[in-house]
Short mmCIF file of C-alpha atoms in Angstrom, two decimals:
data_model
loop_
_atom_site.label_atom_id
_atom_site.label_comp_id
_atom_site.label_asym_id
_atom_site.label_seq_id
_atom_site.Cartn_x
_atom_site.Cartn_y
_atom_site.Cartn_z
CA MET A 1 4.40 -19.36 -20.55
CA PHE A 2 6.97 -19.04 -23.09
CA GLY A 3 5.21 -16.08 -24.73
CA PHE A 4 5.08 -14.31 -21.36
CA LEU A 5 8.74 -14.78 -20.56
CA LEU A 6 9.73 -13.68 -24.15
CA CYS A 7 7.84 -10.50 -23.77
CA LEU A 8 9.43 -9.86 -20.43
CA VAL A 9 12.89 -10.23 -21.85
CA ILE A 10 12.03 -8.04 -24.79
CA LEU A 11 10.76 -5.27 -22.30
CA ILE A 12 14.02 -5.42 -20.32
CA ALA A 13 16.11 -5.45 -23.49
CA GLY A 14 14.18 -2.64 -24.88
CA TYR A 15 15.39 -0.34 -22.09
CA PHE A 16 18.95 -1.00 -22.89
CA THR A 17 18.75 -0.89 -26.69
CA TYR A 18 15.72 1.19 -27.95
CA GLY A 19 15.62 3.23 -24.91
CA LYS A 20 19.17 3.99 -25.25
CA PHE A 21 18.69 4.80 -28.95
CA VAL A 22 15.97 7.35 -27.98
CA ASP A 23 18.32 8.86 -25.42
CA ASN A 24 21.13 9.11 -27.95
CA THR A 25 18.67 10.78 -30.36
CA PHE A 26 17.70 13.38 -27.82
CA ALA A 27 21.34 13.88 -26.98
CA PRO A 28 21.38 14.93 -23.34
CA ASP A 29 24.31 17.11 -22.35
CA ASP A 30 25.99 18.77 -19.34
CA ARG A 31 23.96 22.05 -19.23
CA GLU A 32 22.78 23.21 -16.00
CA THR A 33 19.47 21.81 -15.09
CA PRO A 34 16.46 23.76 -13.70
CA ALA A 35 16.79 21.97 -10.31
CA VAL A 36 20.33 23.43 -10.05
CA ALA A 37 19.69 26.83 -11.74
CA ILE A 38 16.38 27.61 -9.98
CA ASN A 39 16.28 25.61 -6.87
CA ASP A 40 13.48 27.29 -5.08
CA GLY A 41 13.24 24.73 -2.32
CA VAL A 42 9.65 24.03 -3.18
CA ASP A 43 9.22 22.42 -6.68
CA TYR A 44 12.78 22.74 -7.91
CA VAL A 45 14.79 20.50 -5.51
CA VAL A 46 17.76 18.25 -6.52
CA MET A 47 17.09 14.60 -5.59
CA PRO A 48 19.12 11.58 -6.27
CA ALA A 49 18.53 9.35 -9.39
CA TRP A 50 17.22 6.33 -7.47
CA LYS A 51 14.65 8.35 -5.74
CA LEU A 52 13.62 10.21 -8.87
CA PHE A 53 12.90 6.81 -10.52
CA LEU A 54 10.89 5.52 -7.68
CA VAL A 55 8.95 8.70 -7.36
CA GLN A 56 8.29 8.80 -11.12
CA LEU A 57 7.19 5.20 -11.06
CA LEU A 58 4.69 5.86 -8.38
CA ASN A 59 3.51 9.18 -9.95
CA ILE A 60 2.82 7.33 -13.38
CA ALA A 61 1.63 4.09 -11.99
CA GLY A 62 -0.96 4.18 -9.23
CA LEU A 63 -3.58 1.66 -10.12
CA GLY A 64 -3.10 1.91 -13.83
CA PRO A 65 -0.73 -0.98 -14.55
CA ILE A 66 -2.85 -3.17 -12.19
CA PHE A 67 -6.49 -2.49 -12.81
CA GLY A 68 -5.98 -1.70 -16.67
CA ALA A 69 -3.74 -4.77 -17.21
CA ILE A 70 -6.13 -7.11 -15.43
CA THR A 71 -9.05 -5.61 -17.45
CA GLY A 72 -6.94 -5.97 -20.61
CA ALA A 73 -6.51 -9.77 -19.97
CA MET A 74 -10.03 -10.28 -21.02
CA TRP A 75 -8.74 -10.08 -24.57
CA GLY A 76 -6.39 -12.95 -23.67
CA PRO A 77 -2.53 -13.13 -24.01
CA ILE A 78 -2.44 -10.84 -27.05
CA VAL A 79 -2.59 -7.99 -24.50
CA PHE A 80 1.03 -8.93 -23.79
CA LEU A 81 2.17 -7.74 -27.19
CA TRP A 82 0.48 -4.10 -26.71
CA ILE A 83 2.12 -3.89 -23.10
CA THR A 84 5.42 -4.97 -24.49
CA PHE A 85 5.88 -3.04 -27.72
CA GLY A 86 3.61 -0.26 -26.68
CA THR A 87 5.88 0.38 -23.72
CA ILE A 88 9.17 0.32 -25.79
CA PHE A 89 8.01 2.25 -28.97
CA ALA A 90 5.24 4.50 -27.62
CA GLY A 91 4.99 4.86 -23.81
CA GLY A 92 8.70 5.00 -23.20
CA VAL A 93 9.23 7.56 -26.03
CA HIS A 94 6.28 9.65 -24.72
CA ASP A 95 7.49 9.64 -21.10
CA TYR A 96 11.03 10.37 -21.92
CA LEU A 97 10.19 13.18 -24.33
CA SER A 98 7.65 14.77 -22.05
CA GLY A 99 10.25 14.86 -19.21
CA MET A 100 13.20 15.94 -21.19
CA MET A 101 11.33 18.65 -23.20
CA SER A 102 10.05 20.00 -19.89
CA GLU A 103 13.57 20.00 -18.48
CA ARG A 104 14.81 21.94 -21.54
CA GLU A 105 12.03 24.48 -20.84
CA ASN A 106 13.00 24.95 -17.21
CA GLY A 107 10.60 22.41 -15.87
CA ALA A 108 7.63 23.75 -17.61
CA SER A 109 4.27 21.89 -17.38
CA ILE A 110 3.43 19.85 -20.43
CA SER A 111 0.75 22.21 -21.66
CA GLU A 112 3.27 25.04 -21.90
CA VAL A 113 5.87 22.78 -23.61
CA THR A 114 3.18 21.54 -26.30
CA GLY A 115 1.85 24.92 -26.75
CA ARG A 116 5.33 26.36 -27.66
CA LEU A 117 5.80 23.60 -30.26
CA LEU A 118 2.26 23.32 -31.71
CA GLY A 119 1.07 26.83 -31.38
CA PRO A 120 -0.99 29.25 -29.08
CA VAL A 121 -4.35 27.73 -29.96
CA MET A 122 -3.21 24.22 -28.95
CA GLN A 123 -1.44 25.76 -25.80
CA ASN A 124 -4.68 27.18 -24.49
CA ILE A 125 -6.55 23.99 -25.39
CA MET A 126 -3.95 21.95 -23.54
CA ARG A 127 -3.92 24.22 -20.51
CA VAL A 128 -7.76 23.73 -19.87
CA PHE A 129 -7.63 20.10 -20.82
CA CYS A 130 -4.78 19.28 -18.48
CA VAL A 131 -6.23 21.10 -15.47
CA ILE A 132 -9.71 19.43 -15.85
CA LEU A 133 -8.14 16.09 -16.36
CA LEU A 134 -5.76 16.45 -13.36
CA ILE A 135 -8.47 17.60 -10.95
CA MET A 136 -10.81 14.90 -12.13
CA THR A 137 -8.05 12.36 -11.73
CA GLY A 138 -7.20 13.49 -8.25
CA THR A 139 -10.79 13.59 -7.15
CA VAL A 140 -11.40 9.97 -8.18
CA PHE A 141 -8.31 8.94 -6.66
CA ALA A 142 -9.51 10.31 -3.38
CA VAL A 143 -13.18 8.87 -3.63
CA GLY A 144 -12.13 5.37 -4.54
CA PRO A 145 -9.67 4.82 -1.68
CA ALA A 146 -12.10 6.41 0.88
CA GLY A 147 -14.70 3.76 -0.12
CA LEU A 148 -12.03 1.01 0.11
CA LEU A 149 -10.94 2.07 3.58
CA LYS A 150 -14.62 1.95 4.59
CA ALA A 151 -14.96 -1.43 3.23
CA LEU A 152 -11.74 -2.63 4.97
CA PHE A 153 -12.88 -1.58 8.42
CA THR A 154 -16.32 -2.95 7.72
CA ASP A 155 -14.85 -6.33 6.78
CA THR A 156 -13.20 -6.50 10.15
CA GLY A 157 -16.61 -6.66 11.79
CA MET A 158 -16.95 -2.94 12.69
CA LYS A 159 -20.47 -1.93 12.42
CA SER A 160 -20.46 1.76 13.21
CA GLY A 161 -18.09 4.58 14.09
CA ILE A 162 -16.07 7.09 12.27
CA LEU A 163 -13.80 4.58 10.68
CA VAL A 164 -16.64 2.96 8.65
CA ASN A 165 -17.67 6.40 7.29
CA SER A 166 -16.36 7.05 3.76
CA THR A 167 -16.95 10.84 4.19
CA PHE A 168 -14.43 10.91 7.02
CA TRP A 169 -11.81 9.04 4.93
CA LEU A 170 -12.54 11.29 2.07
CA ALA A 171 -11.82 14.33 4.25
CA VAL A 172 -8.62 12.75 5.67
CA ILE A 173 -7.41 12.00 2.14
CA LEU A 174 -8.21 15.59 0.87
CA VAL A 175 -6.42 17.16 3.80
CA TYR A 176 -3.38 15.10 2.96
CA TYR A 177 -3.63 16.00 -0.68
CA PHE A 178 -3.66 19.75 0.36
CA ILE A 179 -0.70 19.30 2.54
CA ALA A 180 1.35 17.24 -0.28
CA THR A 181 0.32 19.81 -2.90
CA PHE A 182 1.33 22.77 -0.88
CA ILE A 183 4.63 21.87 0.76
CA SER A 184 7.97 21.15 -0.79
CA ILE A 185 8.11 18.06 -3.07
CA ASP A 186 10.98 16.50 -0.93
CA LYS A 187 9.15 16.85 2.34
CA ILE A 188 6.49 14.25 1.74
CA ILE A 189 6.56 12.97 -1.77
CA GLY A 190 10.34 12.61 -1.85
CA LYS A 191 10.28 10.65 1.50
CA ILE A 192 7.30 8.30 1.42
CA TYR A 193 6.98 7.66 -2.35
CA PRO A 194 10.06 5.52 -2.66
CA VAL A 195 8.85 3.23 0.01
CA PHE A 196 5.50 2.72 -1.73
CA GLY A 197 7.44 2.44 -5.07
CA VAL A 198 9.32 -0.45 -3.71
CA ALA A 199 6.02 -2.07 -2.33
CA LEU A 200 4.47 -1.67 -5.83
CA ILE A 201 7.46 -3.50 -7.30
CA VAL A 202 7.55 -6.27 -4.49
CA MET A 203 3.73 -6.74 -4.97
CA ALA A 204 4.16 -7.31 -8.79
CA LEU A 205 7.15 -9.61 -8.33
CA GLY A 206 5.29 -11.63 -5.60
CA VAL A 207 2.12 -12.21 -7.84
CA GLY A 208 4.43 -13.00 -10.86
CA GLY A 209 6.64 -15.41 -8.94
CA GLY A 210 3.55 -17.10 -7.26
CA THR A 211 1.77 -17.45 -10.61
CA LEU A 212 4.86 -19.02 -12.31
CA ILE A 213 5.73 -21.40 -9.29
CA LEU A 214 2.16 -22.43 -8.31
CA ARG A 215 0.53 -22.41 -11.72
CA GLY A 216 3.28 -21.56 -14.18
CA LYS A 217 2.18 -24.13 -16.81
CA ASP A 218 -1.29 -22.58 -16.90
CA ILE A 219 -0.33 -19.30 -18.20
CA PRO A 220 -2.09 -19.35 -21.62
CA GLU A 221 0.56 -19.41 -24.34
CA LEU A 222 0.56 -16.48 -26.52
CA PHE A 223 1.29 -18.22 -29.76
CA THR A 224 -1.57 -20.74 -29.43
CA HIS A 225 -4.02 -18.06 -28.18
CA PHE A 226 -3.18 -15.44 -30.93
CA TYR A 227 -6.90 -14.23 -31.14
CA ASN A 228 -9.47 -12.20 -29.61
CA MET A 229 -10.76 -13.95 -26.44
CA HIS A 230 -12.89 -11.16 -25.11
CA PRO A 231 -16.09 -12.80 -23.76
CA ALA A 232 -18.41 -10.08 -25.03
CA GLY A 233 -16.76 -9.82 -28.43
CA LYS A 234 -15.30 -6.44 -27.84
CA ALA A 235 -12.73 -5.69 -30.75
CA VAL A 236 -9.06 -5.52 -30.11
CA TRP A 237 -8.85 -2.35 -32.24
CA SER A 238 -9.07 -0.03 -30.66
CA TYR A 239 -10.87 -1.01 -27.33
CA MET A 240 -7.75 -2.88 -26.00
CA PHE A 241 -5.41 0.03 -26.80
CA ILE A 242 -7.66 2.40 -24.83
CA THR A 243 -8.36 0.05 -21.85
CA VAL A 244 -4.63 -0.68 -21.20
CA ALA A 245 -3.16 2.74 -20.97
CA CYS A 246 -0.85 2.82 -18.02
CA GLY A 247 1.53 -0.07 -18.68
CA ALA A 248 1.69 0.67 -22.35
CA CYS A 249 1.13 4.39 -23.26
CA SER A 250 -0.67 7.02 -21.25
CA GLY A 251 -1.02 10.68 -21.56
CA PHE A 252 -1.38 11.17 -17.83
CA HIS A 253 2.33 10.43 -17.50
CA SER A 254 3.32 13.59 -19.37
CA THR A 255 1.47 15.63 -16.63
CA GLN A 256 3.73 14.01 -14.18
CA SER A 257 7.05 14.06 -15.88
CA PRO A 258 7.66 17.64 -15.27
CA LEU A 259 7.58 17.19 -11.59
CA MET A 260 10.82 15.13 -11.76
CA ALA A 261 12.22 17.29 -14.65
CA ARG A 262 12.48 19.96 -11.89
CA CYS A 263 14.43 17.69 -9.64
CA MET A 264 17.11 16.23 -11.88
CA LYS A 265 20.71 17.19 -11.11
CA SER A 266 21.76 16.16 -14.79
CA GLU A 267 20.17 15.52 -18.10
CA ARG A 268 21.81 12.28 -18.43
CA GLN A 269 19.58 10.87 -15.61
CA GLY A 270 16.55 11.08 -18.12
CA HIS A 271 17.05 7.57 -19.63
CA PHE A 272 16.87 5.95 -16.21
CA VAL A 273 14.31 8.21 -14.59
CA PHE A 274 11.69 8.59 -17.58
CA TYR A 275 12.20 5.83 -20.01
CA GLY A 276 13.31 3.44 -17.09
CA ALA A 277 10.28 4.03 -15.05
CA MET A 278 7.95 3.47 -17.98
CA VAL A 279 9.66 0.12 -18.67
CA ALA A 280 9.25 -0.79 -14.98
CA GLU A 281 5.54 0.00 -15.19
CA GLY A 282 5.31 -2.06 -18.33
CA ILE A 283 6.90 -5.00 -16.48
CA ILE A 284 4.32 -4.61 -13.73
CA ALA A 285 1.54 -4.43 -16.12
CA LEU A 286 2.82 -7.58 -18.00
CA ILE A 287 2.82 -9.51 -14.70
CA TRP A 288 -0.62 -8.55 -13.75
CA ALA A 289 -2.00 -9.29 -17.16
CA ALA A 290 -0.28 -12.79 -17.08
CA ALA A 291 -1.59 -13.49 -13.64
CA ALA A 292 -5.14 -12.48 -14.61
CA CYS A 293 -5.00 -14.62 -17.79
CA THR A 294 -3.84 -17.54 -15.49
CA TRP A 295 -6.20 -17.20 -12.58
CA TYR A 296 -9.33 -16.10 -14.47
CA THR A 297 -11.17 -16.85 -17.64
CA GLY A 298 -12.23 -13.91 -19.66
CA ALA A 299 -15.91 -14.65 -18.71
CA ASP A 300 -14.92 -14.66 -15.10
CA LEU A 301 -13.06 -11.33 -15.53
CA LEU A 302 -16.13 -9.83 -17.26
CA ALA A 303 -18.43 -11.00 -14.44
CA ALA A 304 -16.05 -9.64 -11.77
CA GLY A 305 -15.89 -6.22 -13.54
CA GLY A 306 -12.30 -6.52 -14.70
CA GLY A 307 -9.52 -5.02 -12.75
CA ASN A 308 -10.74 -3.99 -9.35
CA SER A 309 -9.94 -4.48 -5.66
CA THR A 310 -11.83 -7.82 -5.68
CA THR A 311 -9.55 -9.50 -8.44
CA VAL A 312 -6.46 -7.99 -6.99
CA TYR A 313 -7.09 -9.38 -3.57
CA PHE A 314 -7.84 -12.79 -4.95
CA MET A 315 -4.80 -12.93 -7.03
CA SER A 316 -2.50 -11.51 -4.20
CA LYS A 317 -3.73 -13.91 -1.59
CA SER A 318 -3.66 -16.85 -3.96
CA THR A 319 -0.09 -16.19 -4.77
CA MET A 320 1.38 -14.66 -1.59
CA GLY A 321 -1.01 -15.76 1.23
CA GLY A 322 -1.41 -13.29 4.14
CA ILE A 323 1.37 -11.01 3.02
CA GLY A 324 -0.37 -10.78 -0.27
CA PHE A 325 -3.46 -9.22 1.43
CA VAL A 326 -1.25 -6.52 3.05
CA LEU A 327 0.44 -5.76 -0.21
CA ALA A 328 -2.96 -5.75 -2.02
CA MET A 329 -4.16 -3.15 0.34
CA LEU A 330 -1.07 -1.06 -0.29
CA GLY A 331 -1.75 -1.34 -3.87
CA VAL A 332 -5.33 -0.61 -4.08
CA ILE A 333 -5.45 2.14 -1.32
CA ALA A 334 -1.91 3.68 -1.18
CA CYS A 335 -1.16 3.67 -4.93
CA PRO A 336 -4.19 5.67 -6.12
CA ILE A 337 -3.58 8.14 -3.21
CA THR A 338 -0.07 8.68 -4.27
CA SER A 339 -1.19 9.40 -7.88
CA GLY A 340 -3.97 11.72 -6.63
CA ASP A 341 -1.83 14.04 -4.70
CA THR A 342 0.60 14.51 -7.57
CA ALA A 343 -2.32 14.90 -9.78
CA PHE A 344 -3.38 18.06 -7.81
CA ARG A 345 0.25 19.13 -7.55
CA SER A 346 0.51 19.04 -11.25
CA ALA A 347 -2.74 20.97 -11.59
CA ARG A 348 -1.31 23.62 -9.43
CA LEU A 349 1.90 23.98 -11.46
CA THR A 350 -0.03 23.88 -14.67
CA ILE A 351 -2.19 26.95 -13.46
CA CYS A 352 1.09 28.89 -12.14
CA ASP A 353 2.94 28.29 -15.42
CA TRP A 354 -0.21 29.41 -17.30
CA PHE A 355 -0.65 32.62 -15.33
CA LYS A 356 2.94 33.14 -14.53
CA ILE A 357 2.41 32.95 -10.71
CA ASP A 358 5.64 32.55 -8.61
CA GLN A 359 5.40 29.70 -6.06
CA GLN A 360 8.08 30.61 -3.59
CA GLY A 361 5.82 32.56 -1.39
CA TYR A 362 3.27 30.81 0.91
CA GLY A 363 0.46 33.33 0.07
CA LYS A 364 0.71 32.76 -3.67
CA ARG A 365 0.82 28.99 -3.31
CA LEU A 366 -2.22 29.02 -0.95
CA ALA A 367 -4.07 31.18 -3.53
CA VAL A 368 -3.75 28.39 -5.94
CA CYS A 369 -3.96 25.41 -3.81
CA ILE A 370 -7.33 26.42 -2.02
CA PRO A 371 -9.47 26.63 -5.29
CA VAL A 372 -7.81 23.62 -6.88
CA LEU A 373 -8.43 21.45 -3.76
CA GLY A 374 -11.83 23.20 -3.18
CA VAL A 375 -13.13 22.10 -6.62
CA GLY A 376 -11.79 18.56 -5.93
CA ALA A 377 -13.54 18.47 -2.58
CA LEU A 378 -16.77 19.72 -4.15
CA LEU A 379 -16.82 17.06 -6.70
CA GLY A 380 -15.79 14.45 -4.23
CA PHE A 381 -18.28 15.16 -1.47
CA GLY A 382 -20.81 15.77 -4.36
CA GLN A 383 -20.35 12.14 -5.33
CA THR A 384 -20.40 10.85 -1.79
CA PHE A 385 -23.73 12.75 -0.93
CA GLY A 386 -25.34 12.12 -4.24
CA TRP A 387 -25.38 15.82 -5.14
CA LEU A 388 -23.32 15.12 -8.36
CA ASN A 389 -22.65 12.14 -10.48
CA TYR A 390 -19.71 12.55 -12.62
CA ASN A 391 -19.39 8.93 -13.70
CA VAL A 392 -20.55 9.76 -17.13
CA ILE A 393 -17.80 12.34 -17.42
CA TRP A 394 -15.33 9.89 -16.05
CA ASN A 395 -16.16 7.56 -18.78
CA TYR A 396 -14.43 9.91 -21.15
CA PHE A 397 -11.24 9.65 -19.19
CA ALA A 398 -9.75 6.67 -20.88
CA TRP A 399 -10.11 8.23 -24.38
CA SER A 400 -8.99 11.70 -23.09
CA ASN A 401 -5.92 10.08 -21.55
CA GLN A 402 -4.88 8.53 -24.84
CA THR A 403 -5.67 11.74 -26.84
CA LEU A 404 -3.22 13.49 -24.53
CA ALA A 405 -0.59 10.98 -25.30
CA MET A 406 -1.18 11.56 -29.05
CA LEU A 407 -0.76 15.28 -28.73
CA VAL A 408 2.39 15.03 -26.44
CA LEU A 409 3.91 12.46 -28.98
CA TRP A 410 3.25 14.99 -31.91
CA ALA A 411 4.74 17.72 -29.86
CA GLY A 412 7.85 15.42 -29.29
CA ALA A 413 8.15 14.82 -33.04
CA MET A 414 8.06 18.61 -33.79
CA PHE A 415 10.71 19.26 -31.13
CA LEU A 416 12.86 16.67 -32.74
CA ALA A 417 12.38 18.26 -36.04
CA LYS A 418 13.05 21.57 -34.87
CA GLU A 419 16.40 20.14 -33.19
CA LYS A 420 17.26 18.49 -36.66
CA LYS A 421 17.14 15.12 -35.10
CA ASN A 422 15.20 11.73 -35.93
CA TYR A 423 11.64 12.81 -35.44
CA TRP A 424 10.31 9.39 -36.65
CA ILE A 425 10.84 7.81 -33.26
CA ALA A 426 7.92 10.17 -32.05
CA ALA A 427 6.09 10.67 -35.32
CA VAL A 428 5.30 6.80 -35.96
CA PRO A 429 3.74 6.16 -32.37
CA ALA A 430 2.04 9.55 -32.62
CA THR A 431 0.32 8.44 -35.86
CA PHE A 432 -0.55 5.16 -34.34
CA MET A 433 -2.10 6.72 -31.25
CA SER A 434 -3.99 9.19 -33.64
CA ALA A 435 -5.56 6.16 -35.30
CA VAL A 436 -6.37 4.52 -31.79
CA THR A 437 -8.07 7.59 -30.33
CA SER A 438 -10.07 8.59 -33.55
CA THR A 439 -11.27 4.90 -34.04
CA TYR A 440 -12.41 4.60 -30.42
CA PHE A 441 -14.05 8.11 -30.52
CA MET A 442 -16.12 7.10 -33.59
CA MET A 443 -17.55 3.83 -32.10
CA ALA A 444 -17.28 3.85 -28.28
CA PRO A 445 -20.60 4.17 -26.34
CA GLU A 446 -18.95 6.76 -24.11
CA THR A 447 -18.42 9.08 -27.20
CA LEU A 448 -20.12 9.08 -30.69
CA GLY A 449 -20.99 5.53 -30.31
CA HIS A 450 -23.87 6.46 -28.28
CA ILE A 451 -25.46 7.13 -31.63
CA LYS A 452 -27.01 3.85 -32.59
CA ALA A 453 -25.80 3.93 -36.14
CA LEU A 454 -22.20 4.44 -34.98
CA ASN A 455 -22.16 2.14 -31.99
CA ASP A 456 -19.49 -0.42 -32.62
CA ASN A 457 -19.75 0.39 -36.36
CA HIS A 458 -16.23 -0.95 -37.62
CA ALA A 459 -17.08 -0.21 -41.09
CA VAL A 460 -17.19 3.49 -40.30
CA ALA A 461 -14.68 3.78 -37.46
CA TYR A 462 -11.87 1.99 -38.94
CA PRO A 463 -11.60 4.02 -42.20
CA VAL A 464 -12.07 7.30 -40.28
CA GLY A 465 -9.19 6.29 -37.91
CA ILE A 466 -6.93 5.58 -40.90
CA ILE A 467 -7.80 8.86 -42.68
CA PHE A 468 -7.42 10.85 -39.44
CA ALA A 469 -4.05 9.37 -38.64
CA ALA A 470 -2.91 9.96 -42.25
CA PHE A 471 -4.19 13.62 -41.96
CA CYS A 472 -2.27 14.22 -38.71
CA LEU A 473 0.98 12.87 -40.26
CA CYS A 474 0.59 15.07 -43.39
CA LEU A 475 -0.23 18.01 -41.19
CA PHE A 476 2.86 17.39 -39.25
CA MET A 477 5.06 16.99 -42.25
CA VAL A 478 3.80 20.33 -43.67
CA ASN A 479 4.34 22.19 -40.51
CA SER A 480 7.67 20.73 -39.70
CA LYS A 481 8.97 21.35 -43.14
CA LYS A 482 10.50 24.60 -42.23
CA TYR A 483 12.52 22.96 -39.55
CA ARG A 484 13.66 19.96 -41.82
CA LYS A 485 14.77 22.23 -44.54
CA ALA A 486 16.31 25.04 -42.68
#
């Protein structure tokens, strides 16, 4: 238990120390923000800092810090270290820089921001990459809750009817997604997200408190379990670093930060909104990882399929009783929905930034919303009716997510170099994530690991990861030289 509590204290302290150091390095000032200068009443709307924080938290969280952290617990308490230090030195920096760089670029989507820093080729790659990733994320976060809602009503004893039809729930969710993507950000997202954000926090605190009070001494001690406990022998490097993304470092967050960058009244809110929300997500992930280590063995988690609705239900009910079931339902149904709608909204904004489409008029907004949600509906209903199975594609999401984080961190390093500021706060985690993603790509079964000779071949993957990371760092140093010496 001491190791868990120590990590919790370090996380909180990290916000006030390293987070403030990052903020001071960026040096926010009193310039007019996009929300004030543009204020179109649709995407650029001034919102209070507390609301920005809660909306940002729910945008980036969803199920990531719950399911991912629970699955990460299969490696044992060492996952606490990745959540803690990954949040402080990688995830927090990534989220802060992605939001603040967007704010400096009039709230531009992350694909536009990185393109202006890393070149036109990377800009076009990022545009396509982000749109595909966002639509895929939004679709999966529609299909999943639809199935859970069907299961919920089935569990109540309902045998037939529209409420036990997942297709009906999918249609309802997609209609909601269309509305949330189309209308002003403060009409739905700005009003209901803070409520669900509070529920997400209360849910985590309830599970954490219940675990400490009811079985606090059973939390495996980090210092006596400092080894790989994965029951299938999956290597810590780099599988754990890919599995636990949200709650440590996640590229998806960079697609969400521009939403709040368009709603800040002052640049000085960035530390609280971006870095603060990431630390809050790290705390949530740390609590769920500790609870999973306490209530399950690694073998039990592997048998249960890692983080999913079943494991969440069990831990919620075990620690909070009846109220835990209600909060668990909010967690596994509402949270993915609230990440899905902002995923589609971000896809709309990315496309509009790409093709310079003004979004104040209803007609132009509809012209983008309809095809974006249409593709999502086609994928969603295709999965439901068996026309299309994109599970294989979805297996690439985890690697794609961390690859995006790597690229955004390199863009952040280039931005800081251009501004004559301490670029190492971004370059070091960027190098680390370059090694993580390239190592995983070389040996994971979802990527090159499907080749028998490369599957889980550490002798090949580890050196390649190191070489690739070193190459990326050298490439950055060469390309940033013009800024560093100017």
